[in-house]
Coordinates of C-alpha atoms and ligand atoms in Angstrom, one line a residue:
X871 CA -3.1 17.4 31.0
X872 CA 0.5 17.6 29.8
X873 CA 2.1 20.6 28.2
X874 CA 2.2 19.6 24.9
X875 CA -1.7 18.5 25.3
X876 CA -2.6 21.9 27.1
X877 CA -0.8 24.2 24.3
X878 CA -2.5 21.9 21.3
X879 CA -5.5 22.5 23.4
X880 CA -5.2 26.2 23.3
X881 CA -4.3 26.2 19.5
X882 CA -7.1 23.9 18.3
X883 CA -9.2 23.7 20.9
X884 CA -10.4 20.6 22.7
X885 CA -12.3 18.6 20.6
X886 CA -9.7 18.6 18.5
X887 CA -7.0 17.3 20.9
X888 CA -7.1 13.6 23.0
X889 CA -4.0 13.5 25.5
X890 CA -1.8 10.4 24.6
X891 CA -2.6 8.4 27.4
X892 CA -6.4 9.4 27.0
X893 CA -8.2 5.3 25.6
X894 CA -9.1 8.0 23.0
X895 CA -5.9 8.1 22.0
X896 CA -4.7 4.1 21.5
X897 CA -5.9 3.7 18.0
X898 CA -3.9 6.6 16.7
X899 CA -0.7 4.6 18.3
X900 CA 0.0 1.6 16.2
X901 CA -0.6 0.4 12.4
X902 CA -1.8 -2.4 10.4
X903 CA 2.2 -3.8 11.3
X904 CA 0.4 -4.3 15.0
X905 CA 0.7 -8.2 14.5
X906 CA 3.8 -7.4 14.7
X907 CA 3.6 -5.9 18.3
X908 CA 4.6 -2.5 16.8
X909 CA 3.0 0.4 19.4
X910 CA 4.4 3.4 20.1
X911 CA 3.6 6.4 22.8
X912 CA 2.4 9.8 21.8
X913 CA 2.1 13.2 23.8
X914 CA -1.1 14.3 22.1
X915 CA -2.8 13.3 19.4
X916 CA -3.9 16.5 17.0
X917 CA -6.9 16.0 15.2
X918 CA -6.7 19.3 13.1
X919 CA -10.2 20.6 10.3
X920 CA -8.2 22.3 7.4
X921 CA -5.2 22.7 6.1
X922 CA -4.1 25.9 7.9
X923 CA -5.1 24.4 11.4
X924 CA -2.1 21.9 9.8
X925 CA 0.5 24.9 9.2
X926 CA -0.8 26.1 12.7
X927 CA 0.6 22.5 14.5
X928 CA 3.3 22.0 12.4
X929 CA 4.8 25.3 12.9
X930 CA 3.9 25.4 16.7
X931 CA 6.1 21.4 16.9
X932 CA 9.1 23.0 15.1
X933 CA 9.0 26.0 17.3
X934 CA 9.2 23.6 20.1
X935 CA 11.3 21.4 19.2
X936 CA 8.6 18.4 19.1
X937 CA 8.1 15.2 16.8
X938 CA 4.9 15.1 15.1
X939 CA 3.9 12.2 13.2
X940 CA 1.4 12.3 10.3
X941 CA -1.5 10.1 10.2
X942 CA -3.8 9.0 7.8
X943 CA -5.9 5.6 7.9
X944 CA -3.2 3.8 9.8
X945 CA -3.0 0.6 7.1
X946 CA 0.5 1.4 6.8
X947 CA 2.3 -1.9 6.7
X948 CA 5.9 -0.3 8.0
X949 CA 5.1 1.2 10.8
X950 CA 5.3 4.2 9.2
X951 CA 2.3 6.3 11.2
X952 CA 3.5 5.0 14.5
X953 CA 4.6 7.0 17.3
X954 CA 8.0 6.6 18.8
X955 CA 8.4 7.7 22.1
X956 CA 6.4 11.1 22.7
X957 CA 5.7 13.8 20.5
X958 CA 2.3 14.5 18.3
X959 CA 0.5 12.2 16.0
X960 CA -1.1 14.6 13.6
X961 CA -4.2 12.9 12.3
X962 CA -5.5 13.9 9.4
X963 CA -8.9 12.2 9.1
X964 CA -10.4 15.3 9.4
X965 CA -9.9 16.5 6.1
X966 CA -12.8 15.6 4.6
X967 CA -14.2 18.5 2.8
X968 CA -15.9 17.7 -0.4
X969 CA -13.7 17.0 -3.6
X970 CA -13.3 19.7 -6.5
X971 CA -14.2 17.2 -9.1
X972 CA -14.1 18.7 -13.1
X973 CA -15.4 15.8 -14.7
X974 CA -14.9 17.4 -18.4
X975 CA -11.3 17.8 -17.8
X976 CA -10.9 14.3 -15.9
X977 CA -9.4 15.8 -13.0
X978 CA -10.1 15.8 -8.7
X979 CA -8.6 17.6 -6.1
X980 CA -9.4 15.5 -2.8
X981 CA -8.5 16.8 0.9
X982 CA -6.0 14.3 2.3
X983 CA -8.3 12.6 4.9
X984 CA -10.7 11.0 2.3
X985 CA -11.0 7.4 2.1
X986 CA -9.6 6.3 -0.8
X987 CA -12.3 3.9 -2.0
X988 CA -14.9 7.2 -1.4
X989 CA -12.7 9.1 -3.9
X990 CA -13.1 6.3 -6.3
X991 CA -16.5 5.6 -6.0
X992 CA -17.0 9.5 -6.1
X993 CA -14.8 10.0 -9.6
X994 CA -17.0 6.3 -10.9
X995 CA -20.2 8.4 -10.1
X996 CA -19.0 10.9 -12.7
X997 CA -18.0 8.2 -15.3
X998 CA -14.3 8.1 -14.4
X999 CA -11.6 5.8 -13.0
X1000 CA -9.0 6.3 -10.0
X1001 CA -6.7 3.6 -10.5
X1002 CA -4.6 3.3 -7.5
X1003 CA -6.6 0.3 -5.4
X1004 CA -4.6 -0.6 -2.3
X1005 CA -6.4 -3.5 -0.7
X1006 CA -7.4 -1.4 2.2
X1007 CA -9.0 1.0 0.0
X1008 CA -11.9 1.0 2.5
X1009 CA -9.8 2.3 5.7
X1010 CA -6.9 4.1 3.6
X1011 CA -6.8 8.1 2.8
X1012 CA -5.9 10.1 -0.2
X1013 CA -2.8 11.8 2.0
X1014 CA -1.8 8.0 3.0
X1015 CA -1.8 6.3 -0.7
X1016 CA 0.5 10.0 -1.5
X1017 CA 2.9 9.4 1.5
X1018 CA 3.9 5.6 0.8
X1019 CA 2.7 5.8 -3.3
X1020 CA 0.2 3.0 -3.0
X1021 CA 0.0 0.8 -5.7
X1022 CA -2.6 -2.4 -5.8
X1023 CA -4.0 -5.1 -8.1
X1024 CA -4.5 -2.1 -11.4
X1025 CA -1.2 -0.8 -10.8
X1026 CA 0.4 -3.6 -13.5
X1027 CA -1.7 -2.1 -16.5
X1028 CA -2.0 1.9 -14.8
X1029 CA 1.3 2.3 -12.5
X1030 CA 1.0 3.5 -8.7
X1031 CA -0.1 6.9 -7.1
X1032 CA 2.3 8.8 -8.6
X1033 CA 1.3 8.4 -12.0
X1034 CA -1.8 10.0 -11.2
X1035 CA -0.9 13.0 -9.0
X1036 CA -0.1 16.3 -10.8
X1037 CA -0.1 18.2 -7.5
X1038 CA -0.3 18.4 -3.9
X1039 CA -1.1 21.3 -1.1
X1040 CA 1.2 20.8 1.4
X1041 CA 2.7 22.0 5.0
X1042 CA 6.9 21.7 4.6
X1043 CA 8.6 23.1 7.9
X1044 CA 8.1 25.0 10.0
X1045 CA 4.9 25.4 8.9
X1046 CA 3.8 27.3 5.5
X1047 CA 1.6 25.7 3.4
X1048 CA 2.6 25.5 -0.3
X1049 CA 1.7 24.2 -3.4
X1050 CA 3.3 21.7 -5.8
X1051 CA 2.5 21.1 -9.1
X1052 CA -1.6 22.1 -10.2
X1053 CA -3.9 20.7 -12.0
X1054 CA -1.9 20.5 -15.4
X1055 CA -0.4 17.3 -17.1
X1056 CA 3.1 18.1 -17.5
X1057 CA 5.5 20.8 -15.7
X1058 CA 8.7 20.5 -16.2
X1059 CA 9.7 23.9 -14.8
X1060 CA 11.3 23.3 -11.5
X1061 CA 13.3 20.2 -10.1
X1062 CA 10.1 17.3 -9.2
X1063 CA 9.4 18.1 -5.8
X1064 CA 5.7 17.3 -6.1
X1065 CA 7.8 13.4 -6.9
X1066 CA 9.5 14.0 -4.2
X1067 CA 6.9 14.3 -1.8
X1068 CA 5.1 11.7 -2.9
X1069 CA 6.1 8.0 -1.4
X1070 CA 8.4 10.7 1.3
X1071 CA 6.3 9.0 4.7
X1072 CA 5.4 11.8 6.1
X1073 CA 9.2 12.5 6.4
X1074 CA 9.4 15.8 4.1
X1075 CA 6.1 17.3 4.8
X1076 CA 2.5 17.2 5.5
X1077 CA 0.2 16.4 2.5
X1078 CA -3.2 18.7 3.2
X1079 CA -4.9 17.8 -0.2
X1080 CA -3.9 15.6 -3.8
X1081 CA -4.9 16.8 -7.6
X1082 CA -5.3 13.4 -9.7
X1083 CA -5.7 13.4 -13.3
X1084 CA -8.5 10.4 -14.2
X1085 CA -9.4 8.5 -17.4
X1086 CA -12.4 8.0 -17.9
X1087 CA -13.9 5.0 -16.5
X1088 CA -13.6 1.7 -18.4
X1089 CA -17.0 0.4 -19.7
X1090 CA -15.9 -3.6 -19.3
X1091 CA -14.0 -5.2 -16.1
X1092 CA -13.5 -8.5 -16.6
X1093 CA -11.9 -11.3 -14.3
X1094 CA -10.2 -14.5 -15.6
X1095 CA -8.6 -16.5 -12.6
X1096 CA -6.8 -19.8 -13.2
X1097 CA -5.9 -22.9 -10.7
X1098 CA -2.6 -24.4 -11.3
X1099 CA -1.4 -27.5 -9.2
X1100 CA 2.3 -26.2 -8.9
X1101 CA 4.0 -22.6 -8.5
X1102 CA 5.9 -23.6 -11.8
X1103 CA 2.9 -23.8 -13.3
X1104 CA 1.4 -20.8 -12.4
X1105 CA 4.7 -18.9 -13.1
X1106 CA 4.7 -20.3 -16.4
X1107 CA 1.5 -18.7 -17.0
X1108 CA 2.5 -15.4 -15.8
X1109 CA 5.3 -15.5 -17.9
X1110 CA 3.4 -16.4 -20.8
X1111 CA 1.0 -13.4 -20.5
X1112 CA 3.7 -10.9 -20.6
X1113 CA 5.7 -12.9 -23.3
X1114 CA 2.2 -12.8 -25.6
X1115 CA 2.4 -9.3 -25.0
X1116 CA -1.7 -9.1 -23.4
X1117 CA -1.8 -5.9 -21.0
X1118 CA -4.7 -6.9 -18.6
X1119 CA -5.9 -4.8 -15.5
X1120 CA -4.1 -7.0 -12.9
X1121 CA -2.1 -9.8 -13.0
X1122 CA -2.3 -11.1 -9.2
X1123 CA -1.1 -14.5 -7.8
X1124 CA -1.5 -16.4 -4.9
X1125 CA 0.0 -19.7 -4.1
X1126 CA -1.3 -22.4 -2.4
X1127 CA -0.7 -22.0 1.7
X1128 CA -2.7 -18.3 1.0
X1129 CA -5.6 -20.0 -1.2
X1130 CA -5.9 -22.7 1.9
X1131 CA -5.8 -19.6 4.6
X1132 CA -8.9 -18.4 2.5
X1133 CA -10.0 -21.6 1.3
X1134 CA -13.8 -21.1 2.5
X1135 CA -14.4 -18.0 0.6
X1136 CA -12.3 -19.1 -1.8
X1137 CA -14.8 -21.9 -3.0
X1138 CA -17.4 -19.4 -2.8
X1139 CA -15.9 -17.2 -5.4
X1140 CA -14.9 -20.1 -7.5
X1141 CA -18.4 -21.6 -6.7
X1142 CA -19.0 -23.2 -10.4
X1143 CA -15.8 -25.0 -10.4
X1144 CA -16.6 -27.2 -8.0
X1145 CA -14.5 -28.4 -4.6
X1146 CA -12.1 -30.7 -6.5
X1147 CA -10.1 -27.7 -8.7
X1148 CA -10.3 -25.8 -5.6
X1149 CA -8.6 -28.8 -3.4
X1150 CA -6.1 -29.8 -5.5
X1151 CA -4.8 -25.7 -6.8
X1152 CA -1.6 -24.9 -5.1
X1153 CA -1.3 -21.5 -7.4
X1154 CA -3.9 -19.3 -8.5
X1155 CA -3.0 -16.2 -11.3
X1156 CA -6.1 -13.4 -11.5
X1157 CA -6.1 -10.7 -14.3
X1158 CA -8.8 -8.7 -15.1
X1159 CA -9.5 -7.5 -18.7
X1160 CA -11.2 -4.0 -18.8
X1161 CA -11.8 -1.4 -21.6
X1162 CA -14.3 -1.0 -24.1
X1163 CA -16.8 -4.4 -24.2
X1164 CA -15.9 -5.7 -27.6
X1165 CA -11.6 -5.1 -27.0
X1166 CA -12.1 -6.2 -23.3
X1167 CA -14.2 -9.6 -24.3
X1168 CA -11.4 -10.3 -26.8
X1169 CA -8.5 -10.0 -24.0
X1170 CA -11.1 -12.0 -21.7
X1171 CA -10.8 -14.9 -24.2
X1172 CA -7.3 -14.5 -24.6
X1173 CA -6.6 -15.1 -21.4
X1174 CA -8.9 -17.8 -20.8
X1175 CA -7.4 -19.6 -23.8
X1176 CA -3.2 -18.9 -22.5
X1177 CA -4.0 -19.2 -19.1
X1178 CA -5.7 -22.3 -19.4
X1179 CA -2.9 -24.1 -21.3
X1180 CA -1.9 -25.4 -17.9
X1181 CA -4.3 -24.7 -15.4
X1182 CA -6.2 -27.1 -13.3
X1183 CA -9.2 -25.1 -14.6
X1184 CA -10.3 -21.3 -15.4
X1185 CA -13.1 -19.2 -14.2
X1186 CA -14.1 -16.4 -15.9
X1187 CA -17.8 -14.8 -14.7
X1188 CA -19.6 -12.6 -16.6
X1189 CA -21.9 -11.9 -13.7
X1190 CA -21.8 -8.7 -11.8
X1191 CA -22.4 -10.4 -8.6
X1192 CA -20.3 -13.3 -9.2
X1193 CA -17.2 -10.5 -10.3
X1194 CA -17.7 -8.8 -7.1
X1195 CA -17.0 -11.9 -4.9
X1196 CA -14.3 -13.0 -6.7
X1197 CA -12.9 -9.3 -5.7
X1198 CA -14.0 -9.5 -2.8
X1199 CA -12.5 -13.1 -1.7
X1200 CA -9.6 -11.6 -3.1
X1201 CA -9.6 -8.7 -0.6
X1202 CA -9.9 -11.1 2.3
X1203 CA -7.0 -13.2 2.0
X1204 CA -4.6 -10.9 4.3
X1205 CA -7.0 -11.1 7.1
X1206 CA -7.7 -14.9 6.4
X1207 CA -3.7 -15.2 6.4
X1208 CA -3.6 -13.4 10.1
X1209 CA -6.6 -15.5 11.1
X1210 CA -4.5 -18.4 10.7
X1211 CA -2.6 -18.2 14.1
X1212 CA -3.0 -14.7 15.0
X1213 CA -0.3 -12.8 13.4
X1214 CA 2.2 -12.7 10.7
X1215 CA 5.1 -10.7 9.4
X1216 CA 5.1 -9.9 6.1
X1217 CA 7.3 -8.5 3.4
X1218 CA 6.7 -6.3 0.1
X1219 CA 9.7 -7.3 -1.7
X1220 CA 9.5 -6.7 -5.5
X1221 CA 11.5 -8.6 -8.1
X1222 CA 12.3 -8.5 -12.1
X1223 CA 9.3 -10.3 -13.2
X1224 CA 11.8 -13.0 -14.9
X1225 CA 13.4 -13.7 -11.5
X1226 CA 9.4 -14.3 -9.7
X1227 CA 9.4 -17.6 -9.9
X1228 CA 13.2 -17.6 -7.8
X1229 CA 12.1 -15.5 -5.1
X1230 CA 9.0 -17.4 -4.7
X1231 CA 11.5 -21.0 -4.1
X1232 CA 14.0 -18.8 -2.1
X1233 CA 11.1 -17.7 0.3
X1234 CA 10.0 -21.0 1.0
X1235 CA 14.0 -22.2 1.4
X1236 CA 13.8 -18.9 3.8
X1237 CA 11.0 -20.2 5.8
X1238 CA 12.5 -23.6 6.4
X1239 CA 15.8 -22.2 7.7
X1240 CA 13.9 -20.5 10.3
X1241 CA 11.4 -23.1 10.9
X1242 CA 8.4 -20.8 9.7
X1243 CA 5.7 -21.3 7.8
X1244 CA 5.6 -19.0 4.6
X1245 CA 3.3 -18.2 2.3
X1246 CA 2.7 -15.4 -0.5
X1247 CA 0.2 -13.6 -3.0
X1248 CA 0.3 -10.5 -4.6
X1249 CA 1.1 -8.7 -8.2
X1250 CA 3.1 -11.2 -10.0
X1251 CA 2.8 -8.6 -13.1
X1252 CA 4.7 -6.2 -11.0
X1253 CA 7.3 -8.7 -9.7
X1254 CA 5.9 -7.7 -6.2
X1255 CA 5.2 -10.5 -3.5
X1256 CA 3.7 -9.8 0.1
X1257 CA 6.5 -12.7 1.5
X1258 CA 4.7 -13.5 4.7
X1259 CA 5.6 -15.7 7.3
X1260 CA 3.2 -17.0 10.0
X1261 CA 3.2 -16.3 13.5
X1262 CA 1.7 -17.7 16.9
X1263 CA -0.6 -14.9 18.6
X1264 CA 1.7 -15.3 21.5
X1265 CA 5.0 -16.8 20.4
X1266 CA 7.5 -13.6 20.8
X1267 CA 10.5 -15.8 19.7
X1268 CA 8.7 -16.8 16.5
X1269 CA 8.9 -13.1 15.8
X1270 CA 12.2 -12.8 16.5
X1271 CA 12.4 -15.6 14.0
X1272 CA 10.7 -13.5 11.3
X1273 CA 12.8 -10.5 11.8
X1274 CA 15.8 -11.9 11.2
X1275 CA 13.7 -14.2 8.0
X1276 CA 13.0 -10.6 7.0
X1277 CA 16.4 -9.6 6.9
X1278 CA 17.3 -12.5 4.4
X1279 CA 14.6 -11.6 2.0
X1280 CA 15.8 -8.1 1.6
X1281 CA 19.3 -9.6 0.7
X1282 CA 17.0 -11.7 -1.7
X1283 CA 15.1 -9.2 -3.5
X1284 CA 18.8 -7.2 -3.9
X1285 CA 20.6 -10.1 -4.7
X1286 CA 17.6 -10.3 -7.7
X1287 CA 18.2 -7.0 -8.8
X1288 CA 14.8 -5.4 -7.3
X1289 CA 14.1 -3.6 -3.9
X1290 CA 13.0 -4.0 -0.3
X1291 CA 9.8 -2.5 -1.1
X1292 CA 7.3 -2.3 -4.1
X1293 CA 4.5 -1.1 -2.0
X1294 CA 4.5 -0.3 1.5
X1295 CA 7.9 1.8 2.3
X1296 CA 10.7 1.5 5.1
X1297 CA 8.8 3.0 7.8
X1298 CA 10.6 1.6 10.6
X1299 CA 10.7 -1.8 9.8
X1300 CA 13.2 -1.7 7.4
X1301 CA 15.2 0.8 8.7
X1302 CA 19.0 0.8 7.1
X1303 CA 17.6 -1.5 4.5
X1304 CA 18.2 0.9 1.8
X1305 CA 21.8 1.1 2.3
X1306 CA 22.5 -2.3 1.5
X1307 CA 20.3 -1.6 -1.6
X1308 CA 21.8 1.8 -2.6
X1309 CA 25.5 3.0 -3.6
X1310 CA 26.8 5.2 -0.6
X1311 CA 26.7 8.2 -2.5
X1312 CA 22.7 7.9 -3.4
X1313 CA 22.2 7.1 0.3
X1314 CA 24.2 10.6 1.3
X1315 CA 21.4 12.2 -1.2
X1316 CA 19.1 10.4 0.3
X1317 CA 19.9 12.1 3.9
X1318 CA 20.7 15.2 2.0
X1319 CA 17.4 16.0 0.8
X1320 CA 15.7 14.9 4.5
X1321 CA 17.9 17.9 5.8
X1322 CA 17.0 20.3 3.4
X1323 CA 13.2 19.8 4.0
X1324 CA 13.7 19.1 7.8
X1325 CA 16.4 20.1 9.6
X1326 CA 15.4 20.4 12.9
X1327 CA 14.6 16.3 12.4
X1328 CA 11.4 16.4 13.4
X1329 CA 9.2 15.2 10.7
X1330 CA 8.2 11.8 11.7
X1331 CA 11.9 11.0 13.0
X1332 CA 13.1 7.6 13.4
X1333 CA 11.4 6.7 9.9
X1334 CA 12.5 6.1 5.9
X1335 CA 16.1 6.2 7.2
X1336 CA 18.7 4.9 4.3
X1337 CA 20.9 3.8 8.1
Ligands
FAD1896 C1 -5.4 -5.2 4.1 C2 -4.4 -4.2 3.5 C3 -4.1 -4.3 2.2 C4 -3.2 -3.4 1.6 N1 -3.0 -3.4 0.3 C5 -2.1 -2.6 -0.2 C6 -1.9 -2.6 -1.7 O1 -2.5 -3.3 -2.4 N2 -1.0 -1.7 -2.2 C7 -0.3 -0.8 -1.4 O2 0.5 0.0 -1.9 N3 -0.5 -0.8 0.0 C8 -1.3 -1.6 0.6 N4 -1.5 -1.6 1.9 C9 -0.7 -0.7 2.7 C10 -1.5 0.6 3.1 O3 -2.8 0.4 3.1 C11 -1.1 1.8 2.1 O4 0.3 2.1 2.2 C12 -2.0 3.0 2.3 O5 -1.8 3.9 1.2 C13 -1.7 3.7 3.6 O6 -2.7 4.8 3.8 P1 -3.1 5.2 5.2 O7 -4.0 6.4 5.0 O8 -3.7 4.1 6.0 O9 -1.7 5.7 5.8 P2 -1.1 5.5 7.3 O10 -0.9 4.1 7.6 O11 -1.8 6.3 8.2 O12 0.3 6.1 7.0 C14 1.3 5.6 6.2 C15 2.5 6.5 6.1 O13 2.1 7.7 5.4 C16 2.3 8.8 6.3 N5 1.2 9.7 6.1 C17 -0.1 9.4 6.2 N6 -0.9 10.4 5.8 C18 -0.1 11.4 5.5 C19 -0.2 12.8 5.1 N7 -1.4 13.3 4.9 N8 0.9 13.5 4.9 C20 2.1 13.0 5.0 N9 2.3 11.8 5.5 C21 1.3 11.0 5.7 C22 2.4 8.2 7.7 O14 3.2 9.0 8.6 C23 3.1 6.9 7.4 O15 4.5 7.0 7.3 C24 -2.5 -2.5 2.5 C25 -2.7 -2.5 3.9 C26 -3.7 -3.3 4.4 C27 -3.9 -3.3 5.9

């Protein structure tokens, strides 16, 4: 048992404390950017109940000077919950008392280790609707989606995490729990630090528990998905919705290397269209109309009818069953993309929505340079690819390849006037991105506020730096 282990032990007591080189402990030391051979080493892992057994670790890490690392599902696509070398991963998968639900006033307080597709279903079951609907909803927490303000597919009509959140319990250094913001919708009172908290990494402080405001749940949720036999095409059609000025749900593409990585399942979903639209689609665009029935059938034809302008063909069930494996193809594709040789490295880039159609050319000019095979989906509404290119399970220098491929695309999506990431953060992997992105003076802010919350440095160090 090493020190850090033995005085956690003491503090929490030990079933609430694996030693890092425990096999216990080798989940809690990598993240969904793992294909990427990202694994780090950890002192302890802390596996704390509540919220002041939280305060109790944070404050015992800054009085000894050690790193601690928050934790939440580990679906973090930066390598964001990862370890560096030593110090505590915090876990909190623990937290998982039961939500403070107030279903008349549309609002939930969940503790930060609940799954995030539990505190949908949970909110559904009382006839509303938690937007945010990252596509590991299944493995993902509340305190996650806060820390790296998840988006997903709904985020193009309802906006990301942050929308939703009107306050958060948190542990700030070096170690009092506090509370930001409550359960009302507007506060203007102090600067935002509830905002800056949220999409902060784990870098500012510990989120212990999130307040959402809800809507209530739509009635209708329906899917329209089109097959076009070019990316031009396709981009047309995106461009078209926006241009008619029809606010679906989502408005998600995929182009034609992802649809064959999920091709199987794929033709499932699209079962009534038969194998030749399937075969011959190189671009696929997927909104969902939702709402009231009569306004949500109305979009529904809408889109059929401006989607299908150009499109190889359009499905559009009606049936439940049918809906939910369209979805649930849909949810596939990133594993069906890794399944394809084993790994890849992929990028969140986001775009304005008028330049899409550039960075999706530019990706594939990208991938040719470097001898890699690309290919991309995600929320076209948004402007926001996952730009992936595909790796051998054990080619290193094909990796080494993709790193510096990555570095190209975040010059892209600046050179386009958007960002290095729409969804999944800097983490580590794209360390000193920001200050290409960023005037100097917003990147001395940026490092600014870090101090102010942490100055010791010991918030998950190493990660969200603007250098
Ligand atoms: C298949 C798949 C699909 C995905 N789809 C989407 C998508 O559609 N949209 C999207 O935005 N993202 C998506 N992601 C990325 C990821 O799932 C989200 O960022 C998610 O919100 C991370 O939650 P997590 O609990 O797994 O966090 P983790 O991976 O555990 O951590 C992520 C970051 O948050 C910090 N953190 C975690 N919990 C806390 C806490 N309580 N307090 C402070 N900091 C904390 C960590 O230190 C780390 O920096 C996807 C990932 C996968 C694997």
């Amino acid at each position: 048992m090493n020190g850090i282990h033995h005085e956690l032990v003491a503090l929490l007591g030990a079933d609430a404390v694996v030693a890092g080189d425990d096999p216990a402990a080798t989940r809690y030391l990598s993240d969904a950017t793992e294909s990427r051979a990202i694994r780090g080493r950890a002192d302890a892992v802390a596996l704390p109940a509540d919220a002041t057994a939280v305060a109790s670790v944070v404050s015992w890490c800054y009085e000894h000077d050690v790193p601690l690392v928050p934790r939440g599902g580990g679906t973090g696509y930066a390598g964001g919950a990862v370890p560096g070398d030593g110090g505590v991963v915090l876990a909190l998968e623990r937290l998982t008392s039961p939500p403070e639900t107030e279903p008349a006033q549309w609002r939930a307080r969940f503790p930060a280790g609940t799954i995030t597709a539990d505190a949908r279903r949970h909110v559904r079951e009382c006839g509303l609707f938690l937007p945010v609907d990252p596509g590991s909803a299944e493995q993902s927490t509340i305190g996650g989606n806060v820390a790296t303000n998840a988006g997903g597919p709904h985020s193009f009509k309802y906006g990301v995490t942050g929308v939703w959140v009107t306050g958060l319990q948190v542990v700030v250094a070096p170690g009092q729990l506090i509370e930001l913001g409550g359960p009302v919708r507007k506060d203007v009172a102090g600067y935002d630090l509830r905002s800056l908290l949220v999409g902060s990494e784990g870098t500012l402080g510990i989120v212990t528990a999130a307040r959402y405001k809800l809507i209530p749940a739509p009635v209708a949720e329906l899917p329209v998905a089109a097959l076009y036999p070019d990316p031009e095409s396709g981009c047309d059609a995106v461009a078209g919705v926006l241009a008619a000025g029809l606010v679906p749900a989502t408005l998600e593409f995929l182009d034609g290397a992802a649809l064959a990585a999920s091709a199987r399942s794929l033709a499932a979903a699209l079962r009534g269209l038969g194998p030749e639209a399937t075969s011959a689609a190189r671009f696929l665009v997927l909104c969902e109309a939702d709402g009231d029935a009569e306004p949500a059938a109305a979009l529904r034809r809408e889109l059929q009818e401006l989607l299908g302008e150009r499109a190889i063909a359009v499905h559009a069930p009606t049936d439940r069953r049918e809906i939910a494996r369209l979805w649930h193809w849909r949810e596939g594709v990133s594993p069906a993309v890794i399944a394809q040789r084993g790994r890849k490295l992929s990028e969140d880039i986001v775009v304005p929505v008028e330049r899409f159609a550039e960075a999706l050319a530019e990706l594939a000019s990208i991938g040719r340079r470097h001898r890699l095979e690309t290919c991309s989906w995600g929320h076209a509404g948004d402007g926001n690819l996952h730009a992936t290119f595909m790796i051998d399970r054990d080619d290193d220098e094909q990796v080494a390849r993709a790193e510096a491929a990555a570095q190209e695309l975040f010059d892209l999506a600046i050179r386009l006037g958007g960002s290095v990431s729409g969804e999944h953060g800097v983490g580590l992997v794209k360390r000193g991105a920001l200050s290409r992105q960023w005037d100097a003076a917003a990147v001395a802010l940026h490092e600014q506020i870090k101090r102010a919350f942490d100055p010791k440095g010991l918030l998950n160090p190493g990660k969200k730096l603007a250098r």
